[in-house]
Amino acid sequence: SNKPQLGWEVPEWYSAIWPETKNIPDSWLKQGLTFDESCPLGICQPKNGPCGVLAAVQAVLISQCRIKQGFSEKYKPTDTDLAAAITGILRQGTRGKSENKDTYVVCTWAGKVGQEVKEHKLEGVEALSKAVLENIKTFAAPGGCVLVVYSAALTRGIGQIKKDIVSEGGEQGSTLTIKAHGSWLCTSELLGLLIRGKAGGNVGAFTPIGGSPNNWDMELGVGLLTADEFQNGTVVCDALKSPRSPVWIMHGGDHFTTLWCNQDMKEGKGETYTLFHWNGLPPGGPRLSKIKLKATHGFAKPAPKKRVETFFKPLPGEIENVIQARPEDRKARPDMYDTWMWEVMLAVDDPSVQGAKRPEGYPKQPTFEQGPVTPGQWRCRTCYADRFKTMHFKLNPEGTTKCQGPCGKERKDAGWSIWMHYKDLPPAQQGTIKRREAPKLLNILWTKFPDAEIDWEEDARFGTNPPSA
């Protein structure tokens, strides 16, 4: 081990897990695996940081327990249930290892919580299960979530973890947690270690280099839905989007929560489901939300076999950009974005705009006319196209027939933006607006249940506010 730096003997593997060689913050040290009194299946999280670990443990536990007779969102997990979930997480860490394939490690504190640990090396699943159950009170107590991470990491092996990270596009020397927003946060590599036994962080359906098909081998059968899909275009791999058990970890960007259905979900257009969503972190939680979902278009289709180009050069008359909502509508009807007027810009034939060729059978997009000159201020189409070059974003004053911006064109030659009601916009533009305006949880759910009708029960503490993801 390294020379003591923190007043205690710091092990060599410490720097592979944490972003700094400092004492572990309270957000982790005071976090145990204890369940909420009002929602027995929910793990409360006082401070930001270990949400990915908590969501992983909760998801695995629910996946294992939901097959029990009489299971519901009110099910109260036992010590045996929690031990079985932790055992399930640890046992998969030996898959694909080149050495010590049957050796598991269970960590407990040697003394003070957060400092030295005892490494209990065990041969076989039976010995692992017994050791976890014998130490379940330690896992449940403050610092228990750290012990889950240590046990999973040492079972996998630090050398193997480093190989895992790089194999899926991670940077050499990356740690399982990162420092961001003043907290130590879970990475997708840590989540991968916990729910599939491999510390690879690529949740997408394609490899980062080459775009070959990518999928996760999920022994535990839980899934993941992420805001990265609608925000950045990441197509989540099939094993995560459509897991064996209807239990998902929800990734909102900087927080992990848990979603599940008590019953199996039979796929079909128009089928309705009751889902439950748990967020243990203030200010959006602790909260258990009951969600009613009607899968208008069924489930999302499996990922394509190869990466599909998503940007095609817009044809003249198609809507090129949704610019903004009418301010008066937004102020008068907050959150009711589907009742607002929207400013959009139509495309013209512009040789400087590049895009992939549209494939055969690509759905034809609606086109619109520029229409007559409208009263009031107006936005120049020519200057809007070059706005990031010229940094000119101003509107032209009412009554002007010539652009006051860099182009200086007559209005009839320059073109201008038009206003359309949400209901008259094509589906693609309505989708753009939904991604901007709809609650994050709905956008995440729509990646699995496209354009589903979603509602949630009013909460005594949070009112009609949507569940926070």
XYZ file of C-alpha atoms in Angstrom:
469
model
C 0.000 0.000 0.000
C 0.942 3.616 -0.430
C 2.556 5.796 2.167
C -0.140 7.129 4.501
C -1.527 10.438 3.237
C -4.772 10.763 5.155
C -3.767 9.663 8.640
C -4.391 6.029 7.753
C -2.928 3.503 5.332
C -4.365 4.182 1.871
C -4.496 1.072 -0.359
C -3.127 1.199 -3.896
C -6.548 0.564 -5.432
C -8.078 3.639 -3.734
C -7.050 5.931 -6.623
C -8.764 3.659 -9.165
C -12.122 4.208 -7.474
C -12.159 7.783 -6.187
C -11.401 10.992 -8.136
C -9.078 12.357 -5.438
C -6.820 10.845 -2.789
C -8.786 12.493 -0.015
C -11.068 11.247 2.725
C -14.410 10.079 1.386
C -17.101 12.793 1.652
C -20.066 12.426 3.994
C -22.444 12.002 1.069
C -20.914 8.528 0.701
C -19.734 7.785 4.239
C -23.121 8.432 5.829
C -25.030 6.586 3.121
C -26.271 3.158 4.079
C -28.678 0.739 2.434
C -31.671 1.368 4.650
C -35.196 1.644 3.307
C -37.711 4.456 3.641
C -40.433 4.091 6.275
C -43.229 5.355 4.016
C -41.947 3.476 0.940
C -40.318 0.212 2.083
C -38.732 -0.386 -1.349
C -37.104 3.044 -1.517
C -33.596 3.862 -0.305
C -33.330 7.408 1.046
C -30.392 9.508 -0.108
C -29.692 12.616 2.020
C -26.928 14.033 -0.197
C -25.919 13.973 -3.862
C -23.230 11.473 -4.884
C -23.922 7.739 -4.576
C -27.270 7.692 -6.428
C -25.995 5.252 -9.072
C -25.036 2.676 -6.439
C -28.373 3.030 -4.668
C -30.351 2.774 -7.911
C -28.388 -0.332 -8.941
C -28.959 -2.106 -5.611
C -32.641 -1.116 -5.570
C -33.205 -2.190 -9.180
C -31.585 -5.585 -8.649
C -33.495 -6.120 -5.406
C -36.848 -5.257 -7.031
C -36.070 -7.474 -10.019
C -35.417 -10.405 -7.690
C -38.365 -9.743 -5.357
C -41.108 -8.888 -7.859
C -41.502 -12.563 -8.805
C -42.634 -13.320 -5.254
C -46.322 -13.950 -4.683
C -48.121 -10.827 -3.487
C -45.292 -8.456 -4.424
C -46.299 -4.791 -4.634
C -44.765 -1.352 -4.224
C -45.459 -1.806 -0.483
C -43.263 -4.882 -0.202
C -40.865 -4.648 2.740
C -37.459 -6.153 1.889
C -35.795 -8.434 4.427
C -32.102 -8.685 5.252
C -32.072 -11.831 3.140
C -33.502 -9.918 0.166
C -30.859 -7.197 0.452
C -28.100 -9.794 0.822
C -29.361 -11.641 -2.260
C -29.233 -8.408 -4.303
C -25.672 -7.622 -3.200
C -24.630 -11.238 -3.827
C -26.123 -11.051 -7.319
C -24.140 -7.872 -8.024
C -20.870 -9.382 -6.786
C -21.133 -12.842 -8.325
C -21.250 -11.520 -11.905
C -17.975 -9.619 -11.405
C -15.945 -12.741 -12.147
C -17.436 -13.256 -15.628
C -14.937 -12.824 -18.423
C -11.961 -12.502 -16.065
C -8.665 -13.997 -17.112
C -7.637 -14.946 -13.552
C -9.214 -15.717 -10.148
C -12.479 -16.647 -11.854
C -14.065 -18.205 -8.769
C -12.700 -15.815 -6.141
C -14.987 -13.189 -4.661
C -14.117 -10.373 -2.268
C -16.399 -9.030 0.452
C -15.144 -5.863 2.144
C -15.904 -4.744 5.696
C -14.427 -1.931 7.765
C -11.321 -2.820 9.739
C -11.946 0.033 12.145
C -13.307 3.497 11.483
C -15.870 3.790 8.690
C -14.239 5.176 5.549
C -10.689 4.092 6.342
C -8.973 0.686 6.246
C -10.977 -2.312 5.088
C -10.788 -6.038 5.620
C -10.810 -8.016 2.384
C -12.561 -11.374 2.835
C -11.572 -13.601 -0.088
C -14.092 -16.335 -0.778
C -14.196 -19.335 -3.078
C -17.548 -20.116 -4.690
C -20.997 -18.536 -4.696
C -22.173 -20.342 -1.564
C -19.358 -18.853 0.525
C -20.023 -15.436 -1.031
C -23.726 -15.548 -0.217
C -23.035 -16.602 3.364
C -20.446 -13.830 3.925
C -22.726 -11.106 2.548
C -25.636 -12.217 4.725
C -23.406 -12.418 7.812
C -22.310 -8.827 7.219
C -25.628 -7.433 5.998
C -25.986 -5.071 8.972
C -22.654 -3.517 7.997
C -23.857 -3.019 4.411
C -27.083 -1.465 5.663
C -25.275 0.882 8.071
C -23.660 4.244 7.125
C -20.823 3.631 4.660
C -22.465 0.459 3.393
C -22.791 1.731 -0.160
C -19.000 2.283 -0.213
C -18.486 -1.339 0.814
C -20.649 -2.473 -2.109
C -18.400 -0.504 -4.472
C -15.196 -1.831 -2.866
C -16.450 -5.421 -2.900
C -17.520 -5.202 -6.553
C -14.266 -3.516 -7.593
C -11.973 -5.959 -5.797
C -13.971 -8.961 -6.976
C -13.575 -7.744 -10.546
C -9.947 -6.775 -9.969
C -8.449 -3.324 -10.527
C -6.406 -4.494 -13.517
C -9.497 -5.964 -15.179
C -11.499 -2.791 -14.451
C -8.876 -0.686 -16.225
C -9.151 -2.990 -19.253
C -12.961 -2.817 -19.121
C -12.980 0.988 -19.132
C -10.661 1.323 -22.122
C -12.419 -1.452 -24.063
C -15.566 0.651 -24.407
C -14.036 4.004 -25.225
C -13.173 5.226 -21.726
C -9.958 7.122 -21.123
C -6.871 5.361 -19.779
C -6.604 6.006 -16.039
C -10.270 6.919 -15.569
C -11.742 6.301 -12.112
C -15.096 4.748 -11.199
C -16.292 8.060 -9.750
C -15.795 11.645 -10.892
C -15.802 15.001 -9.157
C -18.495 17.318 -10.499
C -20.754 19.999 -9.027
C -18.742 19.765 -5.811
C -19.622 16.092 -5.296
C -18.111 12.685 -6.013
C -20.488 11.122 -8.541
C -20.989 7.672 -10.075
C -19.848 7.055 -13.653
C -21.525 4.830 -16.219
C -18.493 2.551 -15.777
C -19.346 2.087 -12.094
C -22.982 1.452 -12.967
C -21.868 -1.126 -15.541
C -19.710 -2.853 -12.940
C -22.691 -3.140 -10.597
C -25.447 -4.247 -12.970
C -23.490 -6.440 -15.410
C -20.129 -7.119 -13.735
C -18.049 -5.244 -16.311
C -16.834 -1.666 -15.865
C -17.555 -0.604 -19.437
C -19.486 2.623 -19.796
C -20.883 2.462 -23.333
C -24.650 2.070 -22.915
C -25.249 2.673 -26.624
C -26.129 0.216 -29.349
C -22.903 0.947 -31.260
C -19.206 1.046 -30.472
C -17.722 4.562 -30.298
C -15.122 3.744 -32.944
C -16.307 2.021 -36.094
C -19.973 1.936 -35.121
C -20.161 -1.853 -34.738
C -23.193 -3.278 -32.896
C -22.881 -3.182 -29.096
C -25.061 -4.852 -26.482
C -24.803 -5.704 -22.787
C -24.793 -9.256 -21.453
C -27.254 -8.785 -18.583
C -27.354 -11.726 -16.173
C -29.360 -9.696 -13.631
C -31.945 -8.619 -16.206
C -32.405 -4.958 -15.195
C -32.329 -2.105 -17.686
C -31.431 1.541 -18.155
C -33.191 4.476 -19.793
C -31.231 7.695 -20.170
C -31.675 11.347 -21.053
C -28.621 10.940 -23.305
C -30.916 9.334 -25.870
C -33.115 12.365 -26.500
C -30.497 14.982 -25.649
C -27.480 13.601 -27.525
C -28.898 10.962 -29.852
C -27.406 7.940 -28.063
C -29.398 4.861 -29.090
C -29.491 2.717 -25.943
C -28.650 -0.951 -26.537
C -31.500 -3.466 -26.568
C -30.537 -5.338 -23.390
C -30.868 -2.116 -21.383
C -33.924 -0.668 -23.093
C -35.818 -3.985 -23.072
C -34.562 -5.906 -20.026
C -35.770 -9.331 -18.997
C -37.472 -7.788 -15.952
C -39.477 -4.519 -16.271
C -37.119 -2.651 -13.945
C -35.052 0.287 -15.153
C -32.455 2.609 -13.730
C -33.368 6.093 -14.947
C -30.464 8.391 -15.801
C -31.472 12.043 -15.911
C -27.999 13.360 -16.727
C -26.661 14.032 -13.240
C -28.886 11.756 -11.159
C -30.008 8.107 -11.117
C -33.489 6.994 -10.016
C -35.467 3.735 -10.325
C -38.563 2.757 -12.333
C -40.447 -0.528 -12.331
C -43.699 -2.328 -13.055
C -45.051 -4.815 -10.526
C -46.451 -7.049 -13.283
C -44.919 -8.327 -16.504
C -45.532 -5.925 -19.394
C -47.264 -7.423 -22.409
C -46.376 -5.370 -25.462
C -49.148 -3.927 -27.610
C -50.267 -0.649 -29.093
C -52.709 1.030 -26.731
C -51.802 -1.190 -23.756
C -51.889 0.564 -20.387
C -49.431 0.026 -17.539
C -48.976 1.139 -13.961
C -45.367 2.050 -13.201
C -43.647 3.187 -10.025
C -40.793 5.663 -9.864
C -38.549 6.218 -6.843
C -36.348 9.242 -6.239
C -34.683 9.239 -2.816
C -32.819 12.556 -3.108
C -34.130 16.000 -1.996
C -35.467 18.353 -3.215
C -37.352 16.096 -5.676
C -37.589 13.289 -3.129
C -37.947 11.156 -1.188
C -40.910 10.421 -3.433
C -42.623 7.310 -4.761
C -44.685 8.220 -7.830
C -47.441 6.109 -9.315
C -47.434 6.578 -13.092
C -50.161 5.614 -15.530
C -48.854 5.013 -19.035
C -50.751 4.238 -22.228
C -48.345 2.926 -24.865
C -50.027 4.582 -27.849
C -47.447 3.215 -30.290
C -46.296 0.215 -28.251
C -42.631 -0.224 -27.343
C -39.630 1.282 -29.098
C -38.265 -0.860 -31.924
C -34.988 -2.738 -31.429
C -31.844 -0.798 -32.279
C -30.827 -0.972 -35.964
C -27.980 -3.279 -36.934
C -25.836 -0.326 -37.989
C -25.691 3.323 -37.083
C -28.350 5.306 -38.948
C -27.729 8.833 -40.206
C -30.224 11.168 -38.553
C -29.499 14.491 -40.253
C -30.545 15.075 -43.834
C -30.324 18.388 -45.625
C -33.786 19.970 -45.394
C -35.560 20.552 -48.689
C -36.958 23.984 -49.602
C -40.202 24.666 -47.743
C -39.534 22.163 -44.944
C -39.147 23.494 -41.424
C -35.432 23.881 -40.755
C -35.543 25.252 -37.182
C -37.974 25.813 -34.334
C -36.823 29.135 -32.909
C -39.030 30.049 -29.961
C -42.502 30.065 -28.445
C -44.547 33.220 -28.509
C -43.658 34.897 -25.189
C -47.262 35.893 -24.465
C -48.413 32.273 -24.799
C -45.654 30.981 -22.537
C -46.540 33.559 -19.879
C -50.305 33.024 -20.099
C -50.201 29.199 -20.138
C -46.985 27.967 -18.487
C -46.063 24.349 -19.284
C -48.899 24.036 -21.836
C -46.466 24.065 -24.753
C -48.899 22.204 -27.012
C -51.219 25.258 -26.958
C -48.583 27.830 -27.927
C -47.676 29.507 -31.204
C -44.140 28.756 -32.362
C -41.728 30.718 -34.520
C -40.155 28.499 -37.198
C -37.780 29.050 -40.088
C -38.372 27.434 -43.459
C -35.513 25.941 -45.434
C -34.318 27.279 -48.781
C -31.869 25.717 -51.187
C -28.528 26.583 -49.568
C -25.405 24.994 -51.109
C -23.426 25.653 -47.910
C -25.656 23.310 -45.872
C -24.500 19.689 -46.061
C -26.360 16.539 -45.079
C -26.554 12.846 -45.869
C -28.570 11.692 -48.851
C -32.078 10.624 -47.909
C -32.513 6.865 -48.214
C -35.164 5.245 -50.388
C -38.526 5.200 -48.646
C -37.637 8.025 -46.245
C -40.942 9.640 -45.161
C -41.694 12.810 -47.069
C -41.740 15.851 -44.806
C -44.479 18.486 -45.140
C -43.561 21.749 -46.859
C -44.984 25.193 -46.227
C -45.256 28.470 -48.099
C -43.536 31.656 -46.987
C -46.934 33.339 -47.164
C -47.806 37.041 -47.202
C -45.848 39.673 -45.302
C -46.937 39.693 -41.668
C -47.231 42.808 -39.481
C -44.892 43.507 -36.558
C -41.187 42.859 -36.101
C -39.658 40.245 -38.365
C -36.663 37.921 -38.343
C -34.525 37.818 -41.467
C -34.026 34.285 -42.807
C -30.718 35.146 -44.505
C -29.190 36.710 -41.384
C -30.567 33.881 -39.211
C -28.670 31.340 -41.321
C -25.392 33.191 -40.637
C -26.160 34.179 -37.031
C -23.231 32.281 -35.501
C -20.793 33.840 -37.961
C -22.059 37.407 -37.608
C -23.441 37.124 -34.024
C -26.442 39.121 -35.266
C -29.647 37.972 -33.553
C -31.812 41.111 -33.676
C -35.281 41.407 -35.171
C -36.080 44.020 -37.782
C -38.378 46.850 -36.657
C -42.045 46.836 -37.613
C -42.739 48.455 -40.963
C -39.267 47.912 -42.437
C -39.080 46.341 -45.875
C -35.311 45.997 -45.904
C -33.213 43.964 -43.452
C -31.302 46.136 -41.004
C -28.818 43.324 -40.387
C -25.602 42.277 -42.163
C -27.317 40.989 -45.330
C -29.129 44.270 -46.096
C -31.542 42.482 -48.456
C -35.081 43.440 -49.289
C -37.497 41.455 -47.145
C -38.990 39.667 -50.166
C -35.504 38.469 -51.164
C -34.176 37.738 -47.647
C -37.173 35.737 -46.407
C -38.495 35.685 -42.848
C -39.655 33.350 -40.104
C -43.312 32.363 -39.760
C -45.525 31.513 -36.777
C -47.434 28.234 -36.494
C -49.600 26.638 -33.809
C -48.139 23.522 -32.181
C -50.961 21.320 -33.502
C -50.129 22.332 -37.085
C -46.441 21.432 -36.824
C -45.141 18.147 -38.302
C -44.315 15.329 -35.815
C -40.558 15.963 -36.100
C -40.913 19.554 -34.931
C -43.407 18.610 -32.228
C -40.770 16.152 -31.013
C -38.166 18.918 -30.933
C -40.480 21.017 -28.776
C -41.251 18.107 -26.452
C -37.542 17.555 -25.875
C -37.205 21.213 -24.907
C -40.346 21.699 -22.869
C -41.750 18.422 -21.507
C -40.645 17.197 -18.056
C -37.415 15.208 -18.236
C -39.039 12.040 -16.896
C -41.540 12.019 -19.778
C -38.814 12.483 -22.364
C -36.882 9.564 -20.878
C -39.980 7.347 -20.854
C -40.724 8.232 -24.479
C -37.410 6.644 -25.500
C -38.952 3.278 -24.496
C -42.638 4.103 -25.077
C -42.765 6.517 -28.052
C -45.330 9.329 -27.612
C -47.060 7.424 -24.815
C -49.798 9.137 -22.828
C -48.347 9.586 -19.351
C -49.919 10.808 -16.131
C -49.015 10.576 -12.463
C -50.933 10.702 -9.219
C -50.960 13.914 -7.226
C -48.588 13.765 -4.278
C -49.393 15.113 -0.804
C -45.986 16.777 -0.562
C -45.129 17.551 -4.191
C -48.633 18.303 -5.510
C -49.131 17.921 -9.255
C -45.450 18.528 -10.031
C -44.015 15.807 -12.282
C -41.704 13.206 -10.725
C -38.127 14.434 -10.796
C -35.550 12.444 -12.749
